[in-house]
Coordinates of C-alpha atoms in Angstrom, one line a residue:
M1 CA -5.9 38.8 10.9
A2 CA -6.1 42.3 9.5
D3 CA -3.6 41.5 6.8
S4 CA -4.9 38.1 5.9
N5 CA -6.8 37.3 2.7
F6 CA -9.0 34.8 4.5
I7 CA -12.1 36.8 5.6
D8 CA -14.9 34.7 7.1
Y9 CA -16.9 37.4 8.8
V10 CA -18.2 40.6 7.2
K11 CA -20.9 43.2 8.1
V12 CA -22.6 44.8 5.2
L13 CA -25.4 47.4 4.7
C14 CA -27.9 46.3 2.1
R15 CA -30.9 48.1 0.6
S16 CA -33.3 46.9 -2.0
G17 CA -34.9 49.2 -4.6
K18 CA -38.1 51.0 -4.0
G19 CA -41.0 50.5 -6.4
G20 CA -41.9 53.2 -8.9
A21 CA -45.1 55.3 -8.5
G22 CA -48.1 54.6 -10.7
S23 CA -49.0 57.3 -13.2
R24 CA -52.2 59.5 -13.1
H25 CA -52.1 60.4 -16.8
F26 CA -55.2 60.9 -18.9
H27 CA -55.4 60.2 -22.6
R28 CA -55.4 63.3 -24.7
A29 CA -55.7 63.3 -28.5
K30 CA -57.3 65.5 -31.2
Y31 CA -61.0 64.9 -31.4
V32 CA -60.8 62.8 -28.2
P33 CA -61.5 65.4 -25.5
K34 CA -62.3 62.7 -22.8
G35 CA -60.0 59.8 -23.5
G36 CA -60.0 58.6 -19.9
P37 CA -57.3 57.5 -17.5
D38 CA -54.3 55.6 -19.0
G39 CA -51.6 56.0 -16.4
G40 CA -49.2 53.0 -16.3
D41 CA -47.9 51.0 -13.4
G42 CA -44.6 51.7 -11.7
G43 CA -41.7 49.2 -12.0
R44 CA -40.6 47.1 -9.1
G45 CA -37.5 47.8 -7.2
G46 CA -34.4 45.7 -7.6
H47 CA -33.7 42.7 -5.4
I48 CA -30.5 41.8 -3.4
I49 CA -29.6 38.3 -4.4
L50 CA -26.9 36.1 -3.0
R51 CA -25.4 33.5 -5.4
G52 CA -23.1 30.6 -4.4
N53 CA -19.8 30.4 -6.2
S54 CA -17.6 27.3 -5.7
H55 CA -14.6 29.2 -7.0
M56 CA -14.6 31.6 -4.1
W57 CA -13.1 30.6 -0.7
T58 CA -13.3 33.9 1.2
L59 CA -15.5 36.9 1.8
L60 CA -12.7 39.3 1.0
P61 CA -14.5 41.0 -1.9
L62 CA -17.3 42.1 0.5
R63 CA -14.8 43.6 2.9
Y64 CA -14.3 46.5 0.4
R65 CA -18.0 46.6 -0.6
R66 CA -19.7 47.6 2.6
H67 CA -22.8 49.2 0.9
I68 CA -24.9 47.1 -1.5
F69 CA -27.8 49.1 -3.0
A70 CA -30.2 47.8 -5.7
G71 CA -31.8 50.1 -8.3
N72 CA -35.2 51.8 -7.8
G73 CA -38.1 51.2 -10.1
E74 CA -39.2 53.9 -12.5
S75 CA -42.6 55.6 -12.5
G76 CA -45.3 54.6 -14.9
G77 CA -46.1 56.6 -18.0
A78 CA -48.8 57.6 -20.4
G79 CA -50.6 55.0 -22.6
R80 CA -50.5 52.4 -19.8
S81 CA -46.7 52.3 -20.1
F82 CA -45.1 50.4 -17.3
G83 CA -42.1 51.8 -15.5
K84 CA -38.8 50.0 -15.9
D85 CA -37.9 47.6 -13.1
G86 CA -35.0 48.4 -10.9
E87 CA -31.7 46.6 -11.5
D88 CA -31.1 43.6 -9.3
V89 CA -27.8 43.2 -7.5
I90 CA -26.3 39.7 -7.5
V91 CA -23.6 39.1 -4.9
D92 CA -21.3 36.1 -5.3
V93 CA -20.4 34.4 -2.1
P94 CA -18.5 31.2 -1.2
C95 CA -20.5 28.1 -0.7
G96 CA -21.3 27.7 3.0
T97 CA -22.1 31.4 3.7
V98 CA -24.6 32.0 6.4
V99 CA -26.5 35.4 6.8
F100 CA -27.6 36.9 10.1
D101 CA -29.4 40.1 11.0
A102 CA -26.8 42.4 12.4
E103 CA -29.2 44.1 14.9
T104 CA -30.9 41.0 16.4
G105 CA -28.5 38.2 15.5
E106 CA -31.4 36.2 14.0
F107 CA -30.5 33.6 11.3
L108 CA -31.8 34.7 7.9
C109 CA -30.6 32.3 5.2
E110 CA -27.6 30.3 3.9
V111 CA -26.0 29.5 0.6
T112 CA -24.6 26.0 0.3
D113 CA -24.5 25.0 -3.4
D114 CA -22.8 26.3 -6.4
G115 CA -25.1 28.5 -8.4
Q116 CA -27.8 28.5 -5.7
E117 CA -29.5 31.9 -5.5
V118 CA -31.2 33.3 -2.4
K119 CA -33.2 36.4 -2.4
L120 CA -31.9 38.3 0.6
L121 CA -34.0 41.5 0.3
K122 CA -37.0 41.9 -2.0
G123 CA -37.5 45.1 -4.0
G124 CA -40.6 47.1 -3.4
R125 CA -43.6 46.5 -5.7
G126 CA -44.5 49.2 -8.2
G127 CA -47.7 51.3 -7.7
L128 CA -50.8 50.8 -9.9
G129 CA -51.6 53.5 -12.4
N130 CA -54.9 55.3 -12.3
W131 CA -56.5 53.2 -15.1
H132 CA -56.8 50.4 -12.6
F133 CA -59.2 52.5 -10.5
K134 CA -61.7 53.6 -13.1
S135 CA -65.3 52.3 -12.7
A136 CA -68.8 53.2 -13.7
T137 CA -69.1 55.6 -10.8
N138 CA -65.5 56.9 -11.0
R139 CA -64.7 57.7 -14.6
T140 CA -61.8 60.0 -13.9
P141 CA -59.7 58.7 -11.0
R142 CA -57.1 61.3 -10.3
Y143 CA -55.0 59.2 -8.0
A144 CA -52.6 56.3 -8.3
Q145 CA -50.6 54.1 -5.9
P146 CA -47.1 55.1 -4.8
G147 CA -44.5 52.4 -5.0
E148 CA -43.6 50.3 -2.0
P149 CA -40.6 51.5 0.0
A150 CA -37.2 49.9 -0.1
I151 CA -36.0 47.5 2.6
E152 CA -32.8 48.4 4.4
K153 CA -31.0 46.0 6.6
S154 CA -27.5 45.5 8.1
V155 CA -26.5 41.9 7.8
I156 CA -23.6 39.8 8.9
L157 CA -22.2 37.2 6.6
E158 CA -20.3 34.2 8.1
L159 CA -18.4 31.7 6.1
K160 CA -18.6 28.1 7.4
L161 CA -16.2 25.9 5.4
L162 CA -17.6 22.8 3.7
A163 CA -15.4 19.8 4.6
D164 CA -15.9 16.1 5.4
V165 CA -13.6 16.0 8.4
G166 CA -12.9 18.7 11.0
L167 CA -9.7 18.7 13.1
V168 CA -10.2 19.7 16.8
G169 CA -7.4 20.0 19.3
F170 CA -5.3 22.1 21.6
P171 CA -2.4 24.2 20.1
N172 CA 0.6 22.2 19.2
A173 CA -1.4 18.9 19.1
G174 CA 0.0 18.2 15.6
K175 CA -3.1 19.1 13.5
S176 CA -1.2 21.1 10.9
T177 CA 1.5 18.4 10.7
L178 CA -1.1 15.7 10.1
L179 CA -2.8 17.8 7.4
S180 CA 0.5 18.4 5.6
A181 CA 1.4 14.7 5.8
I182 CA -1.8 13.3 4.3
S183 CA -2.7 16.1 1.8
A184 CA -1.1 18.6 -0.5
A185 CA -1.9 21.5 1.9
R186 CA 1.1 23.3 3.3
P187 CA 0.0 25.0 6.5
K188 CA 2.5 26.9 8.7
I189 CA 4.2 24.6 11.2
A190 CA 6.3 25.8 14.2
D191 CA 7.1 24.8 17.8
Y192 CA 5.0 27.6 19.4
P193 CA 1.3 27.7 20.2
F194 CA -1.3 29.2 17.8
T195 CA 0.9 28.8 14.7
T196 CA -2.3 28.3 12.7
M197 CA -4.1 31.6 12.6
E198 CA -6.7 30.9 10.0
P199 CA -8.5 27.7 8.8
Q200 CA -6.8 25.4 6.3
L201 CA -8.3 23.0 3.8
G202 CA -6.7 19.9 2.4
I203 CA -7.9 17.1 0.0
V204 CA -6.9 13.7 1.3
D205 CA -6.3 11.0 -1.3
Y206 CA -7.8 7.6 -0.5
R207 CA -7.9 4.2 -2.2
G208 CA -9.5 3.8 -5.6
N209 CA -9.0 7.4 -6.6
R210 CA -11.4 8.6 -3.9
S211 CA -10.8 11.5 -1.7
F212 CA -12.3 13.6 1.1
V213 CA -11.8 17.1 2.4
M214 CA -10.2 17.8 5.8
A215 CA -10.4 21.2 7.6
D216 CA -7.9 22.4 10.2
I217 CA -8.8 25.2 12.5
P218 CA -6.7 27.2 15.0
G219 CA -6.2 25.4 18.3
I220 CA -8.7 26.0 21.1
I221 CA -8.0 26.1 24.8
E222 CA -10.0 25.7 28.0
G223 CA -12.2 28.8 28.4
A224 CA -12.4 29.5 24.6
S225 CA -16.2 29.9 25.1
E226 CA -15.5 32.8 27.4
G227 CA -13.2 34.5 24.9
K228 CA -9.8 33.1 25.9
G229 CA -7.2 32.5 23.3
L230 CA -8.7 32.9 19.9
G231 CA -12.1 32.2 21.5
L232 CA -14.8 30.7 19.4
R233 CA -13.8 32.7 16.3
F234 CA -13.1 29.7 14.1
L235 CA -15.3 26.9 15.5
R236 CA -18.0 27.8 13.0
H237 CA -15.9 26.1 10.3
I238 CA -16.5 22.6 11.8
E239 CA -20.2 23.0 12.2
R240 CA -20.8 21.6 8.7
N241 CA -18.3 18.7 8.9
A242 CA -19.7 15.2 8.9
V243 CA -17.0 13.8 11.2
L244 CA -14.9 15.5 13.9
L245 CA -11.4 14.3 14.4
F246 CA -10.1 15.0 18.0
M247 CA -6.3 15.1 18.3
V248 CA -4.6 14.8 21.7
P249 CA -0.8 14.3 21.9
A250 CA 0.5 11.2 23.5
D251 CA 2.6 13.2 26.0
A252 CA -0.4 14.9 27.5
D253 CA -0.8 14.6 31.2
D254 CA -4.4 13.2 30.9
I255 CA -5.6 12.4 27.5
K256 CA -9.2 11.7 28.6
E257 CA -9.4 15.0 30.5
Q258 CA -8.1 17.0 27.5
Y259 CA -10.7 15.3 25.2
E260 CA -13.5 16.2 27.7
I261 CA -12.3 19.8 27.8
L262 CA -12.4 20.0 24.0
S263 CA -15.8 18.4 23.9
N264 CA -17.2 20.8 26.4
E265 CA -15.9 23.8 24.5
L266 CA -17.7 22.5 21.4
E267 CA -20.9 22.0 23.2
Q268 CA -20.7 25.5 24.7
F269 CA -20.4 26.9 21.1
N270 CA -23.2 24.7 19.6
P271 CA -24.8 21.9 21.5
Q272 CA -25.6 20.2 18.2
L273 CA -21.9 19.4 17.7
S274 CA -22.2 16.7 20.4
D275 CA -24.3 14.6 18.0
K276 CA -21.7 14.4 15.3
P277 CA -19.6 11.2 14.8
R278 CA -16.2 11.4 16.4
V279 CA -12.8 9.8 16.1
L280 CA -10.0 10.3 18.6
A281 CA -6.4 10.3 17.3
I282 CA -3.5 10.1 19.7
S283 CA -0.7 12.0 17.9
K284 CA 3.1 11.9 18.4
S285 CA 2.8 8.1 19.1
D286 CA 6.2 7.3 17.6
M287 CA 7.7 7.7 21.1
L288 CA 5.4 4.9 22.5
D289 CA 6.0 1.2 22.4
D290 CA 3.2 -1.4 22.1
E291 CA 2.9 -2.0 25.8
L292 CA 2.6 1.7 26.6
R293 CA 0.0 2.1 23.9
D294 CA -2.1 -0.7 25.4
E295 CA -1.9 1.0 28.8
I296 CA -3.0 4.3 27.4
A297 CA -5.9 2.7 25.5
K298 CA -7.4 1.6 28.8
T299 CA -7.7 5.2 29.9
L300 CA -9.3 6.6 26.8
P301 CA -13.0 7.6 26.7
E302 CA -15.4 4.7 26.0
G303 CA -17.5 4.6 22.9
I304 CA -15.1 6.8 20.8
P305 CA -13.1 5.0 18.0
H306 CA -9.4 5.8 18.6
V307 CA -6.2 5.3 16.7
F308 CA -2.5 6.0 17.5
I309 CA -0.7 8.0 14.8
S310 CA 2.5 9.8 14.0
A311 CA 2.4 12.3 11.2
V312 CA 6.2 12.5 11.1
T313 CA 6.9 8.7 10.6
G314 CA 3.6 7.9 9.0
F315 CA 2.6 5.4 11.7
G316 CA -1.1 4.7 11.8
L317 CA -2.1 7.1 9.0
T318 CA -3.5 4.4 6.8
E319 CA -5.6 3.1 9.6
L320 CA -6.8 6.6 10.4
K321 CA -7.9 7.1 6.7
D322 CA -9.8 3.9 6.8
M323 CA -11.5 4.9 10.0
L324 CA -12.4 8.3 8.7
W325 CA -13.7 7.0 5.4
A326 CA -15.9 4.5 7.2
E327 CA -17.5 7.3 9.2
I328 CA -17.9 9.6 6.2
T329 CA -19.6 6.9 4.0
D330 CA -21.8 5.7 6.8
E331 CA -25.5 5.9 5.8
R332 CA -26.2 8.2 8.8
N333 CA -23.6 10.7 7.6
R334 CA -23.7 10.2 3.8
I335 CA -25.0 13.6 2.9
E336 CA -23.6 16.4 0.8
V337 CA -23.9 19.1 3.5
A338 CA -24.2 18.2 7.2
P339 CA -27.4 19.7 8.5
I340 CA -27.0 22.1 11.3
T341 CA -29.2 24.5 13.3
H342 CA -27.5 27.9 13.1
R343 CA -27.4 29.4 16.6
P344 CA -28.2 33.2 16.8
L345 CA -25.3 35.5 17.0
D346 CA -24.5 36.7 20.6
G347 CA -21.6 38.4 22.2
H348 CA -19.4 35.3 22.2
H349 CA -19.9 34.7 18.5
R350 CA -19.4 38.2 17.1
V351 CA -16.2 39.8 15.8
R352 CA -15.7 43.0 17.7
E353 CA -14.0 45.0 14.9
E354 CA -16.9 44.2 12.5
D355 CA -19.6 45.1 15.0
E356 CA -18.0 48.4 15.7
F357 CA -17.9 49.2 11.9
I358 CA -19.6 52.5 11.3
F359 CA -21.6 52.8 8.0
E360 CA -21.3 56.0 6.1
N361 CA -24.4 58.0 5.6
A362 CA -26.0 57.0 2.3
G363 CA -28.3 59.7 1.0
L364 CA -31.6 59.1 -0.9
P365 CA -32.0 59.1 -3.8
D366 CA -28.7 57.6 -5.0
D367 CA -27.9 59.8 -8.0
D368 CA -25.3 62.5 -7.8
E369 CA -27.9 65.3 -8.7
T370 CA -29.6 65.1 -5.3
P371 CA -30.0 68.7 -4.0
E372 CA -28.2 69.5 -0.7
D373 CA -31.4 70.4 1.1
F374 CA -33.1 67.1 0.1
D375 CA -35.4 65.8 2.8
E376 CA -36.6 62.2 2.4
E377 CA -39.7 62.8 4.5
E378 CA -40.8 65.6 2.3
W379 CA -40.1 63.7 -0.9
D380 CA -43.4 63.0 -2.8
D381 CA -43.3 59.6 -4.4
S382 CA -46.6 60.4 -6.2
L383 CA -44.9 62.6 -8.8
D384 CA -45.6 61.2 -12.3
D385 CA -44.3 61.9 -15.8
A386 CA -47.0 64.6 -16.5
G387 CA -45.4 66.8 -13.8
G388 CA -48.6 66.9 -11.8
R389 CA -49.2 66.3 -8.1
M390 CA -52.2 65.1 -6.2
L391 CA -52.2 67.1 -2.9
D392 CA -54.9 64.9 -1.4
E393 CA -57.7 62.6 -2.7
D394 CA -60.2 65.3 -2.0
D395 CA -58.1 68.3 -3.2
P396 CA -57.8 69.8 -6.6
F397 CA -55.2 68.6 -9.1
M398 CA -52.2 70.9 -9.5
Y399 CA -50.0 71.4 -12.5
G400 CA -47.2 73.9 -12.0
D401 CA -48.9 77.1 -10.6
D402 CA -52.3 76.3 -12.2
V403 CA -55.1 74.4 -10.3
Y404 CA -57.7 72.3 -12.0
T405 CA -60.8 70.9 -10.6
E406 CA -62.3 67.5 -11.4
D407 CA -64.8 69.0 -13.8
D408 CA -62.2 70.8 -15.9
E409 CA -61.7 69.4 -19.4
D410 CA -58.6 71.4 -20.3
I411 CA -56.0 69.6 -18.1
P412 CA -52.6 70.0 -19.9
D413 CA -51.2 67.1 -21.9
E414 CA -48.0 65.4 -20.9
K415 CA -45.0 67.6 -21.7

């Protein structure tokens, strides 16, 4: 999977912008010795926004963009001038992207529609300038609010494909052959297990110029929930499907037992999958006669619609399409996106190489002029455009090497 362009799991470090500090400026003009406070508010920090893009089908762009940082808000200025807001960062993602907290595995949000925007991290609010704090008893407030800090979070983005029908089966059950027979998709087909190494989508034509989307995922085996085979790596792609199509070959030793194994692995992954409509297709049925098909039908699980098909000869494919279309258009399933409850990420649902990804140290602030001995804890967010600094609410006001008390009237103007 390292060389594949289909990326459905990415870990990214995101940080919104911090709010700008409010200004403590005082109005100074000729013949106006006591103009009063007029420090403006700081600008808000930039947001991190996810936007759905129907033209994207993979998270590949984010694989080479591990750090996403929004702009910081600027400080307020004189004359009640508000600071400039930090620049928002809009990240395009495929429809069906789900976001989890990388530390706790908690579900955060999802993007399912084209053009839908979700605010992942909010930028910090800007601080209020000193003119907000003037009153009858406090005519010269020499303090202002600092901006709110930025929010930094490591997140995991999972892509869950949007399709109407999801194929479920053991390796070499004929899933890729079926997809190539009823759609224009051309998945890799060979006579060895795990030929399909990444999900495939195909658009299936139906009567009356109608169509539906079918998703093929790599085959699963017994014990996949414990990490065997490809594990549960790709089962996320059938969580959104309205209908699940189970495929079991006709030459299987026990068709009912294989179906139950597949069903159990799905329930281990997400118990909600057991509530989805199901259709059972017995593949490679061209080797069976009518009498043998009748005998096999008696042993199949009860309550599950079934059909005998052969993707090579085309036997039963029309009946299969009719059956799938009936399930898709059923009023119970007639929804644009199948609703699901996203389970939190745990050890079985994570991708090891992504979780072991080490983020590079990102210094603050972001500009290239940051001194080498910069210490974030010692950085004073209360610096304003006048170059002054309030040591404490009860301390004198300092400008350069000169100290001014609250009663002084010769505080320097803004440089």
